[in-house]
PDB file of N, CA and C in Angstrom:
ATOM      1  N   MET A   1       0.951  -1.187  -0.012  1.00  0.00           N
ATOM      2  CA  MET A   1       0.010   0.017   0.042  1.00  0.00           C
ATOM      3  C   MET A   1       0.825   1.208  -0.036  1.00  0.00           C
ATOM      4  N   THR A   2       0.423   2.184  -0.627  1.00  0.00           N
ATOM      5  CA  THR A   2       1.297   3.502  -0.833  1.00  0.00           C
ATOM      6  C   THR A   2       0.527   4.505   0.091  1.00  0.00           C
ATOM      7  N   GLN A   3       1.247   5.439   0.661  1.00  0.00           N
ATOM      8  CA  GLN A   3       0.698   6.505   1.406  1.00  0.00           C
ATOM      9  C   GLN A   3       0.641   7.592   0.541  1.00  0.00           C
ATOM     10  N   SER A   4      -0.742   8.297   0.531  1.00  0.00           N
ATOM     11  CA  SER A   4      -0.670   9.476  -0.522  1.00  0.00           C
ATOM     12  C   SER A   4      -0.250  10.694   0.424  1.00  0.00           C
ATOM     13  N   LYS A   5       0.263  11.547  -0.319  1.00  0.00           N
ATOM     14  CA  LYS A   5       0.928  12.859   0.284  1.00  0.00           C
ATOM     15  C   LYS A   5      -0.204  13.856   0.308  1.00  0.00           C
ATOM     16  N   LEU A   6      -0.319  14.678   1.317  1.00  0.00           N
ATOM     17  CA  LEU A   6      -1.118  15.688   1.570  1.00  0.00           C
ATOM     18  C   LEU A   6      -0.857  16.816   0.712  1.00  0.00           C
ATOM     19  N   SER A   7      -1.835  17.428   0.096  1.00  0.00           N
ATOM     20  CA  SER A   7      -1.582  18.675  -0.681  1.00  0.00           C
ATOM     21  C   SER A   7      -1.205  19.768   0.310  1.00  0.00           C
ATOM     22  N   ARG A   8      -0.643  20.767  -0.250  1.00  0.00           N
ATOM     23  CA  ARG A   8      -0.399  21.970   0.553  1.00  0.00           C
ATOM     24  C   ARG A   8      -1.605  22.683   1.186  1.00  0.00           C
ATOM     25  N   ARG A   9      -2.744  22.482   0.418  1.00  0.00           N
ATOM     26  CA  ARG A   9      -3.821  23.137   0.843  1.00  0.00           C
ATOM     27  C   ARG A   9      -4.450  22.171   1.920  1.00  0.00           C
ATOM     28  N   ASP A  10      -4.257  20.877   1.992  1.00  0.00           N
ATOM     29  CA  ASP A  10      -4.696  20.025   2.976  1.00  0.00           C
ATOM     30  C   ASP A  10      -3.998  20.219   4.232  1.00  0.00           C
ATOM     31  N   SER A  11      -2.609  20.421   4.116  1.00  0.00           N
ATOM     32  CA  SER A  11      -1.696  20.552   5.265  1.00  0.00           C
ATOM     33  C   SER A  11      -2.099  21.893   5.930  1.00  0.00           C
ATOM     34  N   LEU A  12      -2.309  22.930   5.208  1.00  0.00           N
ATOM     35  CA  LEU A  12      -2.642  24.187   5.763  1.00  0.00           C
ATOM     36  C   LEU A  12      -3.936  24.134   6.570  1.00  0.00           C
ATOM     37  N   ARG A  13      -4.945  23.581   5.962  1.00  0.00           N
ATOM     38  CA  ARG A  13      -6.188  23.268   6.535  1.00  0.00           C
ATOM     39  C   ARG A  13      -5.989  22.480   8.082  1.00  0.00           C
ATOM     40  N   ASN A  14      -5.085  21.400   7.923  1.00  0.00           N
ATOM     41  CA  ASN A  14      -4.940  20.693   9.156  1.00  0.00           C
ATOM     42  C   ASN A  14      -4.375  21.391  10.148  1.00  0.00           C
ATOM     43  N   ILE A  15      -3.244  22.281   9.858  1.00  0.00           N
ATOM     44  CA  ILE A  15      -2.731  23.216  10.827  1.00  0.00           C
ATOM     45  C   ILE A  15      -3.710  24.162  11.302  1.00  0.00           C
ATOM     46  N   ALA A  16      -4.542  24.587  10.421  1.00  0.00           N
ATOM     47  CA  ALA A  16      -5.732  25.690  10.973  1.00  0.00           C
ATOM     48  C   ALA A  16      -6.606  24.926  11.800  1.00  0.00           C
ATOM     49  N   MET A  17      -6.909  23.679  11.554  1.00  0.00           N
ATOM     50  CA  MET A  17      -7.829  23.064  12.467  1.00  0.00           C
ATOM     51  C   MET A  17      -7.129  22.678  13.791  1.00  0.00           C
ATOM     52  N   LEU A  18      -5.930  22.492  13.824  1.00  0.00           N
ATOM     53  CA  LEU A  18      -5.269  22.342  14.983  1.00  0.00           C
ATOM     54  C   LEU A  18      -5.154  23.545  15.866  1.00  0.00           C
ATOM     55  N   GLY A  19      -4.985  24.649  15.307  1.00  0.00           N
ATOM     56  CA  GLY A  19      -5.068  26.031  15.996  1.00  0.00           C
ATOM     57  C   GLY A  19      -6.406  26.277  16.448  1.00  0.00           C
ATOM     58  N   VAL A  20      -7.387  25.959  15.809  1.00  0.00           N
ATOM     59  CA  VAL A  20      -8.846  26.031  16.309  1.00  0.00           C
ATOM     60  C   VAL A  20      -9.143  25.318  17.473  1.00  0.00           C
ATOM     61  N   ALA A  21      -8.695  23.947  17.390  1.00  0.00           N
ATOM     62  CA  ALA A  21      -8.748  23.038  18.441  1.00  0.00           C
ATOM     63  C   ALA A  21      -7.887  23.573  19.823  1.00  0.00           C
ATOM     64  N   GLY A  22      -6.749  23.956  19.565  1.00  0.00           N
ATOM     65  CA  GLY A  22      -5.864  24.560  20.561  1.00  0.00           C
ATOM     66  C   GLY A  22      -6.490  25.749  21.291  1.00  0.00           C
ATOM     67  N   ALA A  23      -7.131  26.571  20.472  1.00  0.00           N
ATOM     68  CA  ALA A  23      -7.719  27.722  21.154  1.00  0.00           C
ATOM     69  C   ALA A  23      -8.898  27.324  21.966  1.00  0.00           C
ATOM     70  N   ALA A  24      -9.695  26.239  21.398  1.00  0.00           N
ATOM     71  CA  ALA A  24     -10.841  25.793  22.172  1.00  0.00           C
ATOM     72  C   ALA A  24     -10.364  25.186  23.606  1.00  0.00           C
ATOM     73  N   VAL A  25      -9.521  24.564  23.464  1.00  0.00           N
ATOM     74  CA  VAL A  25      -8.868  23.881  24.753  1.00  0.00           C
ATOM     75  C   VAL A  25      -8.329  24.928  25.640  1.00  0.00           C
ATOM     76  N   ALA A  26      -7.608  26.103  25.258  1.00  0.00           N
ATOM     77  CA  ALA A  26      -6.989  27.134  26.067  1.00  0.00           C
ATOM     78  C   ALA A  26      -8.186  27.875  26.524  1.00  0.00           C
ATOM     79  N   THR A  27      -9.366  28.102  25.852  1.00  0.00           N
ATOM     80  CA  THR A  27     -10.549  28.729  26.250  1.00  0.00           C
ATOM     81  C   THR A  27     -11.230  27.975  27.552  1.00  0.00           C
ATOM     82  N   ALA A  28     -11.228  26.645  27.321  1.00  0.00           N
ATOM     83  CA  ALA A  28     -11.814  25.768  28.384  1.00  0.00           C
ATOM     84  C   ALA A  28     -11.136  25.868  29.622  1.00  0.00           C
ATOM     85  N   PHE A  29      -9.717  25.935  29.602  1.00  0.00           N
ATOM     86  CA  PHE A  29      -8.928  26.090  30.806  1.00  0.00           C
ATOM     87  C   PHE A  29      -9.105  27.294  31.340  1.00  0.00           C
ATOM     88  N   SER A  30      -9.069  28.518  30.535  1.00  0.00           N
ATOM     89  CA  SER A  30      -9.147  29.857  31.072  1.00  0.00           C
ATOM     90  C   SER A  30     -10.511  30.251  31.727  1.00  0.00           C
ATOM     91  N   SER A  31     -11.510  29.563  31.328  1.00  0.00           N
ATOM     92  CA  SER A  31     -12.737  29.921  31.739  1.00  0.00           C
ATOM     93  C   SER A  31     -13.049  29.138  32.955  1.00  0.00           C
ATOM     94  N   ARG A  32     -12.121  28.406  33.664  1.00  0.00           N
ATOM     95  CA  ARG A  32     -12.281  27.667  34.935  1.00  0.00           C
ATOM     96  C   ARG A  32     -11.226  28.250  35.864  1.00  0.00           C
ATOM     97  N   PRO A  33     -10.809  29.590  35.918  1.00  0.00           N
ATOM     98  CA  PRO A  33      -9.758  29.938  37.074  1.00  0.00           C
ATOM     99  C   PRO A  33     -10.492  30.104  38.283  1.00  0.00           C
ATOM    100  N   ALA A  34     -11.769  30.208  38.451  1.00  0.00           N
ATOM    101  CA  ALA A  34     -12.466  30.286  39.698  1.00  0.00           C
ATOM    102  C   ALA A  34     -12.209  29.088  40.623  1.00  0.00           C
ATOM    103  N   GLU A  35     -12.481  27.938  39.788  1.00  0.00           N
ATOM    104  CA  GLU A  35     -12.171  26.680  40.497  1.00  0.00           C
ATOM    105  C   GLU A  35     -10.875  26.438  41.024  1.00  0.00           C
ATOM    106  N   ALA A  36      -9.820  26.886  40.127  1.00  0.00           N
ATOM    107  CA  ALA A  36      -8.392  26.699  40.315  1.00  0.00           C
ATOM    108  C   ALA A  36      -8.065  27.583  41.563  1.00  0.00           C
ATOM    109  N   ALA A  37      -8.460  28.732  41.478  1.00  0.00           N
ATOM    110  CA  ALA A  37      -8.244  29.844  42.442  1.00  0.00           C
ATOM    111  C   ALA A  37      -8.971  29.615  43.886  1.00  0.00           C
ATOM    112  N   GLN A  38      -9.858  28.673  43.827  1.00  0.00           N
ATOM    113  CA  GLN A  38     -10.833  28.621  45.148  1.00  0.00           C
ATOM    114  C   GLN A  38     -10.870  27.180  45.376  1.00  0.00           C
ATOM    115  N   PRO A  39      -9.692  26.448  45.819  1.00  0.00           N
ATOM    116  CA  PRO A  39      -9.618  24.956  45.998  1.00  0.00           C
ATOM    117  C   PRO A  39     -10.484  24.490  47.092  1.00  0.00           C
ATOM    118  N   HIS A  40     -10.701  25.359  48.166  1.00  0.00           N
ATOM    119  CA  HIS A  40     -11.418  24.946  49.328  1.00  0.00           C
ATOM    120  C   HIS A  40     -12.987  25.074  48.873  1.00  0.00           C
ATOM    121  N   MET A  41     -13.307  25.995  48.155  1.00  0.00           N
ATOM    122  CA  MET A  41     -14.789  26.107  47.589  1.00  0.00           C
ATOM    123  C   MET A  41     -15.084  24.872  46.663  1.00  0.00           C
ATOM    124  N   ALA A  42     -14.146  24.673  45.872  1.00  0.00           N
ATOM    125  CA  ALA A  42     -14.258  23.358  44.983  1.00  0.00           C
ATOM    126  C   ALA A  42     -14.350  22.124  45.779  1.00  0.00           C
ATOM    127  N   LYS A  43     -13.554  21.958  46.637  1.00  0.00           N
ATOM    128  CA  LYS A  43     -13.553  20.767  47.503  1.00  0.00           C
ATOM    129  C   LYS A  43     -15.017  20.710  48.256  1.00  0.00           C
ATOM    130  N   ALA A  44     -15.340  21.714  48.870  1.00  0.00           N
ATOM    131  CA  ALA A  44     -16.678  21.762  49.483  1.00  0.00           C
ATOM    132  C   ALA A  44     -17.824  21.407  48.576  1.00  0.00           C
ATOM    133  N   LEU A  45     -17.827  22.024  47.389  1.00  0.00           N
ATOM    134  CA  LEU A  45     -18.743  21.716  46.316  1.00  0.00           C
ATOM    135  C   LEU A  45     -18.669  20.197  45.920  1.00  0.00           C
ATOM    136  N   ASN A  46     -17.597  19.693  45.848  1.00  0.00           N
ATOM    137  CA  ASN A  46     -17.421  18.166  45.549  1.00  0.00           C
ATOM    138  C   ASN A  46     -18.041  17.409  46.658  1.00  0.00           C
ATOM    139  N   ASP A  47     -17.558  17.776  47.920  1.00  0.00           N
ATOM    140  CA  ASP A  47     -18.131  16.965  48.970  1.00  0.00           C
ATOM    141  C   ASP A  47     -19.661  17.219  49.264  1.00  0.00           C
ATOM    142  N   LEU A  48     -20.253  18.261  49.025  1.00  0.00           N
ATOM    143  CA  LEU A  48     -21.699  18.562  48.851  1.00  0.00           C
ATOM    144  C   LEU A  48     -22.398  17.601  47.959  1.00  0.00           C
ATOM    145  N   GLN A  49     -21.766  17.489  46.795  1.00  0.00           N
ATOM    146  CA  GLN A  49     -22.423  16.604  45.772  1.00  0.00           C
ATOM    147  C   GLN A  49     -22.398  15.022  46.059  1.00  0.00           C
ATOM    148  N   ALA A  50     -21.268  14.838  46.845  1.00  0.00           N
ATOM    149  CA  ALA A  50     -21.057  13.459  47.240  1.00  0.00           C
ATOM    150  C   ALA A  50     -22.063  13.236  48.436  1.00  0.00           C
ATOM    151  N   ALA A  51     -22.214  14.024  49.240  1.00  0.00           N
ATOM    152  CA  ALA A  51     -23.183  13.937  50.405  1.00  0.00           C
ATOM    153  C   ALA A  51     -24.640  13.796  49.817  1.00  0.00           C
ATOM    154  N   LEU A  52     -25.003  14.578  48.893  1.00  0.00           N
ATOM    155  CA  LEU A  52     -26.303  14.454  48.158  1.00  0.00           C
ATOM    156  C   LEU A  52     -26.652  13.118  47.538  1.00  0.00           C
ATOM    157  N   ASN A  53     -25.431  12.552  46.838  1.00  0.00           N
ATOM    158  CA  ASN A  53     -25.571  11.358  46.323  1.00  0.00           C
ATOM    159  C   ASN A  53     -25.733  10.242  47.365  1.00  0.00           C
ATOM    160  N   GLN A  54     -25.198  10.342  48.559  1.00  0.00           N
ATOM    161  CA  GLN A  54     -25.328   9.479  49.610  1.00  0.00           C
ATOM    162  C   GLN A  54     -26.835   9.432  50.099  1.00  0.00           C
ATOM    163  N   LEU A  55     -27.176  10.715  50.458  1.00  0.00           N
ATOM    164  CA  LEU A  55     -28.571  10.834  51.002  1.00  0.00           C
ATOM    165  C   LEU A  55     -29.569  10.233  49.900  1.00  0.00           C
ATOM    166  N   GLN A  56     -29.464  10.413  48.730  1.00  0.00           N
ATOM    167  CA  GLN A  56     -30.368  10.007  47.574  1.00  0.00           C
ATOM    168  C   GLN A  56     -30.431   8.448  47.735  1.00  0.00           C
ATOM    169  N   ALA A  57     -29.179   7.866  47.837  1.00  0.00           N
ATOM    170  CA  ALA A  57     -29.091   6.336  47.914  1.00  0.00           C
ATOM    171  C   ALA A  57     -29.666   5.656  49.210  1.00  0.00           C
ATOM    172  N   ALA A  58     -29.687   6.504  50.248  1.00  0.00           N
ATOM    173  CA  ALA A  58     -30.418   5.905  51.533  1.00  0.00           C
ATOM    174  C   ALA A  58     -31.738   5.549  51.470  1.00  0.00           C
ATOM    175  N   LEU A  59     -32.002   4.703  52.351  1.00  0.00           N
ATOM    176  CA  LEU A  59     -33.464   4.192  52.421  1.00  0.00           C
ATOM    177  C   LEU A  59     -34.344   5.319  52.940  1.00  0.00           C
ATOM    178  N   PRO A  60     -35.420   5.584  52.326  1.00  0.00           N
ATOM    179  CA  PRO A  60     -36.397   6.781  52.511  1.00  0.00           C
ATOM    180  C   PRO A  60     -37.129   6.801  53.879  1.00  0.00           C
ATOM    181  N   ASP A  61     -37.060   5.830  54.744  1.00  0.00           N
ATOM    182  CA  ASP A  61     -37.748   5.760  55.868  1.00  0.00           C
ATOM    183  C   ASP A  61     -37.249   6.441  57.025  1.00  0.00           C
ATOM    184  N   LYS A  62     -36.993   7.783  56.908  1.00  0.00           N
ATOM    185  CA  LYS A  62     -36.130   8.515  57.943  1.00  0.00           C
ATOM    186  C   LYS A  62     -37.196   9.621  58.575  1.00  0.00           C
ATOM    187  N   GLY A  63     -38.536   9.540  58.547  1.00  0.00           N
ATOM    188  CA  GLY A  63     -39.398  10.503  59.169  1.00  0.00           C
ATOM    189  C   GLY A  63     -39.369  11.922  58.504  1.00  0.00           C
ATOM    190  N   GLY A  64     -39.058  11.944  57.206  1.00  0.00           N
ATOM    191  CA  GLY A  64     -38.888  13.358  56.443  1.00  0.00           C
ATOM    192  C   GLY A  64     -37.600  13.987  56.672  1.00  0.00           C
ATOM    193  N   HIS A  65     -36.782  13.420  57.563  1.00  0.00           N
ATOM    194  CA  HIS A  65     -35.417  14.132  57.753  1.00  0.00           C
ATOM    195  C   HIS A  65     -34.460  14.028  56.627  1.00  0.00           C
ATOM    196  N   ARG A  66     -34.469  12.855  55.986  1.00  0.00           N
ATOM    197  CA  ARG A  66     -33.631  12.591  54.758  1.00  0.00           C
ATOM    198  C   ARG A  66     -34.194  13.472  53.637  1.00  0.00           C
ATOM    199  N   VAL A  67     -35.352  13.667  53.402  1.00  0.00           N
ATOM    200  CA  VAL A  67     -35.763  14.576  52.339  1.00  0.00           C
ATOM    201  C   VAL A  67     -35.295  15.988  52.799  1.00  0.00           C
ATOM    202  N   LYS A  68     -35.493  16.411  53.913  1.00  0.00           N
ATOM    203  CA  LYS A  68     -35.106  17.883  54.417  1.00  0.00           C
ATOM    204  C   LYS A  68     -33.637  17.999  54.238  1.00  0.00           C
ATOM    205  N   ALA A  69     -32.900  17.097  54.656  1.00  0.00           N
ATOM    206  CA  ALA A  69     -31.432  17.088  54.634  1.00  0.00           C
ATOM    207  C   ALA A  69     -30.964  17.224  52.981  1.00  0.00           C
ATOM    208  N   MET A  70     -31.802  16.539  52.172  1.00  0.00           N
ATOM    209  CA  MET A  70     -31.454  16.716  50.709  1.00  0.00           C
ATOM    210  C   MET A  70     -31.555  18.133  50.227  1.00  0.00           C
ATOM    211  N   ALA A  71     -32.908  18.642  50.674  1.00  0.00           N
ATOM    212  CA  ALA A  71     -33.204  20.008  50.149  1.00  0.00           C
ATOM    213  C   ALA A  71     -31.973  21.008  50.661  1.00  0.00           C
ATOM    214  N   LEU A  72     -31.682  20.844  52.084  1.00  0.00           N
ATOM    215  CA  LEU A  72     -30.711  21.734  52.617  1.00  0.00           C
ATOM    216  C   LEU A  72     -29.183  21.680  51.797  1.00  0.00           C
ATOM    217  N   VAL A  73     -28.969  20.228  51.472  1.00  0.00           N
ATOM    218  CA  VAL A  73     -27.685  20.146  50.792  1.00  0.00           C
ATOM    219  C   VAL A  73     -27.792  20.914  49.508  1.00  0.00           C
ATOM    220  N   LYS A  74     -28.863  20.602  48.725  1.00  0.00           N
ATOM    221  CA  LYS A  74     -29.228  21.422  47.544  1.00  0.00           C
ATOM    222  C   LYS A  74     -28.936  22.792  47.496  1.00  0.00           C
ATOM    223  N   ASP A  75     -29.602  23.275  48.659  1.00  0.00           N
ATOM    224  CA  ASP A  75     -29.339  24.937  48.924  1.00  0.00           C
ATOM    225  C   ASP A  75     -27.895  25.126  49.002  1.00  0.00           C
ATOM    226  N   ALA A  76     -27.263  24.409  49.850  1.00  0.00           N
ATOM    227  CA  ALA A  76     -25.695  24.493  50.086  1.00  0.00           C
ATOM    228  C   ALA A  76     -25.100  24.542  48.700  1.00  0.00           C
ATOM    229  N   ILE A  77     -25.314  23.647  47.839  1.00  0.00           N
ATOM    230  CA  ILE A  77     -24.655  23.499  46.720  1.00  0.00           C
ATOM    231  C   ILE A  77     -24.767  24.571  45.874  1.00  0.00           C
ATOM    232  N   ASP A  78     -26.226  25.218  45.869  1.00  0.00           N
ATOM    233  CA  ASP A  78     -26.481  26.365  45.145  1.00  0.00           C
ATOM    234  C   ASP A  78     -25.833  27.557  45.647  1.00  0.00           C
ATOM    235  N   GLU A  79     -25.771  27.755  47.022  1.00  0.00           N
ATOM    236  CA  GLU A  79     -24.927  28.795  47.562  1.00  0.00           C
ATOM    237  C   GLU A  79     -23.359  28.846  47.303  1.00  0.00           C
ATOM    238  N   THR A  80     -22.917  27.634  47.279  1.00  0.00           N
ATOM    239  CA  THR A  80     -21.462  27.505  47.154  1.00  0.00           C
ATOM    240  C   THR A  80     -21.259  27.871  45.567  1.00  0.00           C
ATOM    241  N   THR A  81     -21.938  27.362  44.705  1.00  0.00           N
ATOM    242  CA  THR A  81     -21.762  27.638  43.276  1.00  0.00           C
ATOM    243  C   THR A  81     -21.924  29.263  43.156  1.00  0.00           C
ATOM    244  N   LYS A  82     -22.777  29.747  43.593  1.00  0.00           N
ATOM    245  CA  LYS A  82     -23.011  31.350  43.656  1.00  0.00           C
ATOM    246  C   LYS A  82     -21.812  32.168  44.149  1.00  0.00           C
ATOM    247  N   GLY A  83     -21.353  31.574  45.323  1.00  0.00           N
ATOM    248  CA  GLY A  83     -20.130  32.087  46.090  1.00  0.00           C
ATOM    249  C   GLY A  83     -18.985  32.130  44.908  1.00  0.00           C
ATOM    250  N   MET A  84     -18.717  30.842  44.372  1.00  0.00           N
ATOM    251  CA  MET A  84     -17.506  30.681  43.446  1.00  0.00           C
ATOM    252  C   MET A  84     -17.632  31.688  42.365  1.00  0.00           C
ATOM    253  N   ALA A  85     -18.988  31.892  41.850  1.00  0.00           N
ATOM    254  CA  ALA A  85     -19.154  32.809  40.767  1.00  0.00           C
ATOM    255  C   ALA A  85     -18.654  34.283  41.129  1.00  0.00           C
ATOM    256  N   VAL A  86     -19.263  34.544  42.229  1.00  0.00           N
ATOM    257  CA  VAL A  86     -18.893  35.907  42.672  1.00  0.00           C
ATOM    258  C   VAL A  86     -17.264  36.166  42.864  1.00  0.00           C
ATOM    259  N   GLY A  87     -16.689  34.916  43.586  1.00  0.00           N
ATOM    260  CA  GLY A  87     -15.282  34.989  43.767  1.00  0.00           C
ATOM    261  C   GLY A  87     -14.552  35.067  42.590  1.00  0.00           C
ATOM    262  N   ALA A  88     -15.035  34.633  41.381  1.00  0.00           N
ATOM    263  CA  ALA A  88     -14.364  34.717  40.175  1.00  0.00           C
ATOM    264  C   ALA A  88     -14.218  36.072  39.457  1.00  0.00           C
ATOM    265  N   MET A  89     -15.096  36.901  39.951  1.00  0.00           N
ATOM    266  CA  MET A  89     -15.319  38.265  39.307  1.00  0.00           C
ATOM    267  C   MET A  89     -14.053  39.028  39.671  1.00  0.00           C
TER     268      MET A  89
END
C-alpha cells in the first residue's frame, strides 16, 4: 500500500484545524480559573455533591429528615456555586 501525500492546501487546513482546537482547549482552561483559584470552595462543592448522592441512595424511611437534608444540601450546593461565581469576578 502506498501512502498518499497531503496537498499543501490540506496541510494548511490541518494546521488551521489544530489551531482552532488549541484555542478551544485554551478557552476551556481559562474559563475555569475560579475553581483553580478557590480550591477550598471546589472541594466543598465536591463534598456536598457526594453527600447528596449518599442521601439519595439512603433508604427513604427517615421520618422526613432525609428529604429535608437533601433540600438543605441542594441549597448549600447552590450557595457554594454562587459564591464561587462571585469570587471569580
